[in-house]
Structure formats: structure tokens, C-alpha cells
Short mmCIF file of C-alpha atoms in Angstrom, two decimals:
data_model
loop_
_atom_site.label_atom_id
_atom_site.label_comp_id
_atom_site.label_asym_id
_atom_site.label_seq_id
_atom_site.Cartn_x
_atom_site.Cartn_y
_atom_site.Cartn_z
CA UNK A 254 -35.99 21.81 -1.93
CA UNK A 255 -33.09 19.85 -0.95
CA UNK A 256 -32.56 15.71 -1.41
CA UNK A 257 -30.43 13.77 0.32
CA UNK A 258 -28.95 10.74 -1.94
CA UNK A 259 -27.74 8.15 1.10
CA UNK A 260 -24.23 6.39 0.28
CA UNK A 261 -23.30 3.03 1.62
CA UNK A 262 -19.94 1.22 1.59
CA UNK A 263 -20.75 -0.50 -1.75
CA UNK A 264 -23.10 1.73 -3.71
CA UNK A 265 -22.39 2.85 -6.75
CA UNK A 266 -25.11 4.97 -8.23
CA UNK A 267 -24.89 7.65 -6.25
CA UNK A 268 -22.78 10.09 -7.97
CA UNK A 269 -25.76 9.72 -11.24
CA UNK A 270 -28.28 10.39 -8.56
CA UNK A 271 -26.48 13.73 -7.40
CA UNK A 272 -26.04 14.64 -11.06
CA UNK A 273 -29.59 14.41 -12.22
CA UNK A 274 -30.86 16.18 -9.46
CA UNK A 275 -28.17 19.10 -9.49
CA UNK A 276 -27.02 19.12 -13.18
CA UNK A 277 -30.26 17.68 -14.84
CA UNK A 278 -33.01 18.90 -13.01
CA UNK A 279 -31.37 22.30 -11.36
CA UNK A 280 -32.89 20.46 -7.39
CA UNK A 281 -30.17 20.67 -4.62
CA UNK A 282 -29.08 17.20 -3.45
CA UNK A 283 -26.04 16.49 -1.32
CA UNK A 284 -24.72 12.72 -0.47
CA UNK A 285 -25.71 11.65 3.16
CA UNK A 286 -22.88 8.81 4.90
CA UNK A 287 -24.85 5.94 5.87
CA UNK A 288 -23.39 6.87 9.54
CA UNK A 289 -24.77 10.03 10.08
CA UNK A 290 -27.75 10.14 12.10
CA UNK A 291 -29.61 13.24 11.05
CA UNK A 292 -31.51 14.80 7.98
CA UNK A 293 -33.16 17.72 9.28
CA UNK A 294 -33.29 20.17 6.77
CA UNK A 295 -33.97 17.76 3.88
CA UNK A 296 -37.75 16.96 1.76
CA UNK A 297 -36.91 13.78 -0.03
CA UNK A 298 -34.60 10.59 0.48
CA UNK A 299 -33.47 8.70 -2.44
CA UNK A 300 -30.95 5.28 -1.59
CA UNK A 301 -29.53 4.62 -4.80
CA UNK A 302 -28.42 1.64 -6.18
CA UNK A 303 -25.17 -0.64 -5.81
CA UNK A 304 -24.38 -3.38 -3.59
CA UNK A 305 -23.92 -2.27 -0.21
CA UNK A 306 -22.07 -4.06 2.57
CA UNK A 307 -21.21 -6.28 -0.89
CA UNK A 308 -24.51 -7.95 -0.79
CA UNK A 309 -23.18 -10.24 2.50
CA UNK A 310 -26.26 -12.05 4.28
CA UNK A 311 -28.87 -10.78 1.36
CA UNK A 312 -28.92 -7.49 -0.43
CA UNK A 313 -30.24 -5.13 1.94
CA UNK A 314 -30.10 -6.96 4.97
CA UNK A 315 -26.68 -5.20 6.49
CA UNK A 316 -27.53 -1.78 5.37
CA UNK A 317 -30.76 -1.83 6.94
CA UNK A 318 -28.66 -1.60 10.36
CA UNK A 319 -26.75 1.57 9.31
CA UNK A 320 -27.47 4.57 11.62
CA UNK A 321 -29.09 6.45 8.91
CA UNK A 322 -32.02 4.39 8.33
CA UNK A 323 -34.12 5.36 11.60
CA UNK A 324 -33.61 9.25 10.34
CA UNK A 325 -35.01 7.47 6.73
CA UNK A 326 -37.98 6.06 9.09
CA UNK A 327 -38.77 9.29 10.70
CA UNK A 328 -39.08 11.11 7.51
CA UNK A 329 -40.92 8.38 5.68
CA UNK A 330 -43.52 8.80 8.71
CA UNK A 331 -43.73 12.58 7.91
CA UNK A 332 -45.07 11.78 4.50
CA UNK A 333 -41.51 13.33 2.13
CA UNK A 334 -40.91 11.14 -0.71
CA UNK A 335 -38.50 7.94 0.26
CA UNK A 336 -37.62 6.18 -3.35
CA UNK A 337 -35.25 2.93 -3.22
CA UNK A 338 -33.91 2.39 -6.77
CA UNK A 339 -32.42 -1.21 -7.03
CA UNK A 340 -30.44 -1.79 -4.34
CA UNK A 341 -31.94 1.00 -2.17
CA UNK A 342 -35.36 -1.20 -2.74
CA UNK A 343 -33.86 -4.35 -1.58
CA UNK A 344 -32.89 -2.07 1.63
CA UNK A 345 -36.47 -0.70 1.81
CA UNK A 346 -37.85 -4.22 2.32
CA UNK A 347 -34.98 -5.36 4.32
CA UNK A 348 -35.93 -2.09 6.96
CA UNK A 349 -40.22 -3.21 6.86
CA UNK A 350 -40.58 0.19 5.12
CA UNK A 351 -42.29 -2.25 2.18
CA UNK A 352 -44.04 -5.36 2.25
CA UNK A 353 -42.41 -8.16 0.65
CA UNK A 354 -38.64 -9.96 -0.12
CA UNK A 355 -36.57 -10.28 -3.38
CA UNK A 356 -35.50 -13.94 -4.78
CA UNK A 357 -32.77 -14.82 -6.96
CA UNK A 358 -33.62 -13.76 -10.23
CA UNK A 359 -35.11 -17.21 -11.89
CA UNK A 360 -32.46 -17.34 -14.87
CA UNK A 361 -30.22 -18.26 -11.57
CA UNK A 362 -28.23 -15.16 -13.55
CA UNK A 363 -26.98 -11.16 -13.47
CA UNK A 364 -29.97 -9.29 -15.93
CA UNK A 365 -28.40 -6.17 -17.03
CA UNK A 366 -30.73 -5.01 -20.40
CA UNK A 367 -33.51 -2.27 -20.95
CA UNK A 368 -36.96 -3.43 -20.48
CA UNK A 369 -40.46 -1.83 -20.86
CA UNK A 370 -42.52 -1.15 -17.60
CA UNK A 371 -46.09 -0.07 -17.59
CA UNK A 372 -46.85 2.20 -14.58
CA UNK A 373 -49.88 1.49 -12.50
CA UNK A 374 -50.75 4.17 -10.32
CA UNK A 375 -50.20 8.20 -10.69
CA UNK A 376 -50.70 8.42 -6.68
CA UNK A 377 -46.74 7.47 -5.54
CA UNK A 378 -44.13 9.98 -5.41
CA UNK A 379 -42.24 8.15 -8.69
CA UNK A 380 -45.33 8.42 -10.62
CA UNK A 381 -47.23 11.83 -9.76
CA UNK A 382 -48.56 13.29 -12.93
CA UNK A 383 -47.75 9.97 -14.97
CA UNK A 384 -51.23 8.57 -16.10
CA UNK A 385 -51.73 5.21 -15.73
CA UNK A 386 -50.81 2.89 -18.71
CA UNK A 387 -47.88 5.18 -19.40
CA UNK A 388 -45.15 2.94 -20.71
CA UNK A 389 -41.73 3.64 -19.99
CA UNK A 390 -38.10 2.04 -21.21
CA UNK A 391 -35.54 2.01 -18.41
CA UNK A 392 -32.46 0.12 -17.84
CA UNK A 393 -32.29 -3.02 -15.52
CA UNK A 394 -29.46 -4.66 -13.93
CA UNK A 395 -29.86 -6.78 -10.94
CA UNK A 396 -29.39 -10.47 -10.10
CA UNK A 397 -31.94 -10.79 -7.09
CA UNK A 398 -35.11 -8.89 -8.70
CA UNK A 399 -37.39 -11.40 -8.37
CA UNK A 400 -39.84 -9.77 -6.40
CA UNK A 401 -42.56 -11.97 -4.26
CA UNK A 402 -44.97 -11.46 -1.25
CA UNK A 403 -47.43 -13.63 0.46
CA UNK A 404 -51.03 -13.99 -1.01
CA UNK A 405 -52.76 -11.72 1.48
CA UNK A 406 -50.23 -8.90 0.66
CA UNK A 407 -50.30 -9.27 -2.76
CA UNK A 408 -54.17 -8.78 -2.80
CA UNK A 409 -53.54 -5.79 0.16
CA UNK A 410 -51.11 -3.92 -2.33
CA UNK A 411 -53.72 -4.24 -5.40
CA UNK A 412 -56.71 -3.18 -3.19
CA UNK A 413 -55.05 -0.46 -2.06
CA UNK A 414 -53.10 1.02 -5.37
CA UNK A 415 -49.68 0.31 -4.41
CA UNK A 416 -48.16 -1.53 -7.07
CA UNK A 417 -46.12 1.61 -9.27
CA UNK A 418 -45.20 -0.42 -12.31
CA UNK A 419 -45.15 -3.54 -14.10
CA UNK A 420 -42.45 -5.11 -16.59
CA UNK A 421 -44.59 -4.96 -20.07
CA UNK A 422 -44.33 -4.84 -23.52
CA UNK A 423 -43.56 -1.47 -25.32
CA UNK A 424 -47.19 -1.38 -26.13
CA UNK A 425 -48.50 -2.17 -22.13
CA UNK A 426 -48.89 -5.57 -22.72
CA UNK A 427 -48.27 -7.75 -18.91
CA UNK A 428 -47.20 -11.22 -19.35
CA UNK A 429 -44.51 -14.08 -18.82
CA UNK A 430 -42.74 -13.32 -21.67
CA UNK A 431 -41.35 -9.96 -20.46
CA UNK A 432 -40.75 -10.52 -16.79
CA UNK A 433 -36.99 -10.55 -16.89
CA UNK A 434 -36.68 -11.95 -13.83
CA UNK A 435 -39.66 -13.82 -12.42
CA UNK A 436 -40.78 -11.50 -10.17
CA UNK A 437 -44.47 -11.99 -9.00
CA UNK A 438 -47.29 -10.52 -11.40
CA UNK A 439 -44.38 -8.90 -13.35
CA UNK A 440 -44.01 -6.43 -10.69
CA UNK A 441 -41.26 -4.10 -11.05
CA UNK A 442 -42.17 -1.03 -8.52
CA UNK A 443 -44.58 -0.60 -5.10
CA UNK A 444 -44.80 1.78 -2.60
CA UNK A 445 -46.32 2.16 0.87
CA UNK A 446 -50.03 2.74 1.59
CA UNK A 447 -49.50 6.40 1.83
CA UNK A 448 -47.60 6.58 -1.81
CA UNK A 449 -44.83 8.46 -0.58
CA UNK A 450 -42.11 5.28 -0.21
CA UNK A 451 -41.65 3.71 -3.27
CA UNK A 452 -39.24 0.53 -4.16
CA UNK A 453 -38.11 0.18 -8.09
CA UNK A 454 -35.52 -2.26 -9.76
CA UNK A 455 -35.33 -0.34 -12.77
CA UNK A 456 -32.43 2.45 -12.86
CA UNK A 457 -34.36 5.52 -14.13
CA UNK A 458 -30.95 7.56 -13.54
CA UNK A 459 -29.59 5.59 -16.73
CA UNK A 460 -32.28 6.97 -18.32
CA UNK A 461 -32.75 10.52 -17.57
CA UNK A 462 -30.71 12.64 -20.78
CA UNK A 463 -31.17 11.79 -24.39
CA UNK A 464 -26.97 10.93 -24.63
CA UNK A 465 -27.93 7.87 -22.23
CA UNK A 466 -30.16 6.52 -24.83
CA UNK A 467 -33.90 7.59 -23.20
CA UNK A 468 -35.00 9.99 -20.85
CA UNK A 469 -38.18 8.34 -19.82
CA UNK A 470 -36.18 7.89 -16.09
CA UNK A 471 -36.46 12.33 -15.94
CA UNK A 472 -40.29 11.60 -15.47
CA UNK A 473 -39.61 9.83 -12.14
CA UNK A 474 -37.50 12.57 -10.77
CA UNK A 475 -39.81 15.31 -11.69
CA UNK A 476 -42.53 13.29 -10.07
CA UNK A 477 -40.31 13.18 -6.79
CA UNK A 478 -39.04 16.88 -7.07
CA UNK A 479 -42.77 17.65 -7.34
CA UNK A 480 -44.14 15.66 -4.63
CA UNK A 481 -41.38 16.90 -2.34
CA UNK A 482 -41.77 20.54 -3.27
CA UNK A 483 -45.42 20.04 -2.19
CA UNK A 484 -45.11 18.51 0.77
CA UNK A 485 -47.00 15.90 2.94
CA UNK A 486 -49.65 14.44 -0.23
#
């Protein structure tokens, strides 16, 4: 199996992608310039977090121009695993590849803490083999998580199992008082209707070895590793 972890002028997680996969996890990944314009040969697409382009227009909104993304396209339409942590899921909506737009976090400020998130569905490529109600502590840090969506496509992405993960309480509970960031039924994670493109603010990299503090973030990359090793799901 081989992942390709896309850079852009601005990101900055990419280097703790590449480790997990290749030092952590023992999965071949290799860092993909937003420029180039193939990825033949690769199973799985992560776009990592940062700030690419420097966040100018809105987060997302120049890197979703980058030659790159219409090779991210064609293998999201193959059915390989496409996961956009942070950054890489403000570029995921930015591209159409998921429904929805991120807001200004409501505190008007920079979040940067660890936060409980409840996962939702075990049918995405960040959650395969993760029952539902599965609570997991990953770090945050983002000022424009504040995830919303119109009222049709919030009910369209409940009916059809595409919400990943919730911000919760360490026991599961969902509720005002841990959204960190006002984002819309405490959502923290969706994918496509196919499960195989997945958005997420948390950083589960920052949490994937026990000298980080937590490796509840490993479970996300084994999920991907496995889904990709499979093949179309």
C-alpha cells in the first residue's frame, strides 16, 4: 500500500503525517507537491493540516485550485480513502468533495486544546472497525471550525450515515457545553455518501504514540491503512 500525504505552500502537518504512516504504522507514504498532476500508483490521499496559501480568501479556497486536486477527484471517484484533517477538510469542502462550509469559530478566537469526540458511524474510511459510541480524545487547533450546512443537507448527511464524529463528553455525552467551536450539532467529522472521503478538525496525528499524550488518533490511521489495503468498500 502506498499513501500519498499532499503538501501545500503553508501546511505544516505533513512531516507527522509521513511519520505515522512510515515510522508508526510500518505503511509507505511519500509527500505529493500540490503541483504535480498525477498519483497513479497510490491507494489513499491524506491533505494534512496547516494553512495553505496562508488562509488568503478563506481556508481552503486557494488550494482547491492547485493542480493536484483533480488527480484527488479522480481517485476519490475510484472509491480509495481521501481523509482531510483540519486544514485538508476546509480544502475538501472548498473542492465540493463534501457538503457544507466552515465559519469563524464562535469564541471569534484560535481553539488549540484536546477535546472528546464520539464517533458516529464505523462505515467511513477514518472509522472502519471503530463501533459506534467509541469515544476518542484528540487534539484540536483551528480558528474557523465552526462547521454548518443548510437544513436539507444536514438531514441528507444523517439519513444517509455520514456524519463520522461528534465533539462529546469523555463519557459520549453531545451537547453545547463541549462544542468548542460552535459548529452545527457538535459536528466534528463527515464524509461522502460512499464513506471513503472523510473531513475531520481534530489532529489524530497529535495523537497517535503514547509520548504525545494519547494514541486514540492510531485508530484512524489503521482504519485508513485498512480500508485502503482493501480496496474499493
Amino acid at each position: 500500500m502506498r499513501i500519498a500525504v499532499i503538501v501545500f505552500p503553508g501546511s505544516n502537518c505533513d512531516r507527522d503525517c509521513l511519520h505515522i504512516f512510515n515510522s508508526v504504522l510500518g505503511v509507505q507514504a511519500v509527500g505529493v507537491w500540490h503541483r504535480e498532476t498525477s498519483l497513479e500508483g497510490f491507494d489513499g490521499v491524506v491533505i494534512p493540516g496547516g494553512f495553505s496559501y496562508g488562509d488568503y480568501l478563506r481556508c481552503g479556497a486557494m488550494a482547491k485550485l492547485s493542480p493536484i486536486m483533480d488527480e484527488v477527484r479522480r481517485l476519490a471517484s475510484t472509491g480509495r480513502a481521501v481523509v482531510g484533517i483540519c486544514n485538508g477538510f476546509q480544502i475538501l469542502l472548498e473542492s465540493g468533495l463534501l457538503p457544507g462550509a466552515m465559519l469563524h469559530n464562535r469564541s471569534l478566537k484560535f481553539v488549540c486544546k484536546r477535546v472528546d469526540v464520539r464517533v458516529e458511524t464505523s462505515r467511513s474510511s477514518a472509522t472502519r472497525g471503530l463501533p459506534r459510541g467509541t469515544i476518542l480524545n484528540l487534539p484540536i487547533a483551528h480558528a474557523e471550525g465552526n462547521y454548518t450546512v443548510g437544513e436539507d443537507e444536514l438531514k441528507s448527511l444523517e439519513d444517509n450515515d455520514q456524519i463520522v464524529m461528534r465533539y462529546s463528553s469523555s463519557i459520549g455525552e453531545v451537547g453545547d457545553a463541549f462544542n468548542p467551536n460552535g459548529s452545527l450539532g457538535n459536528i466534528a467529522a463527515i464524509s461522502n455518501r460512499s464513506g471513503n472521503v472523510v473531513g475531520m478538525m481534530p489532529h489524530p496525528e497529535r495523537a497517535s504514540e503514547l509520548i504525545l499524550g494519547g494514541e486514540d488518533g492510531r485508530a484512524i490511521f489503521e482504519s485508513f491503512v485498512g480500508w485502503g489495503s482493501g480496496g474499493v468498500r
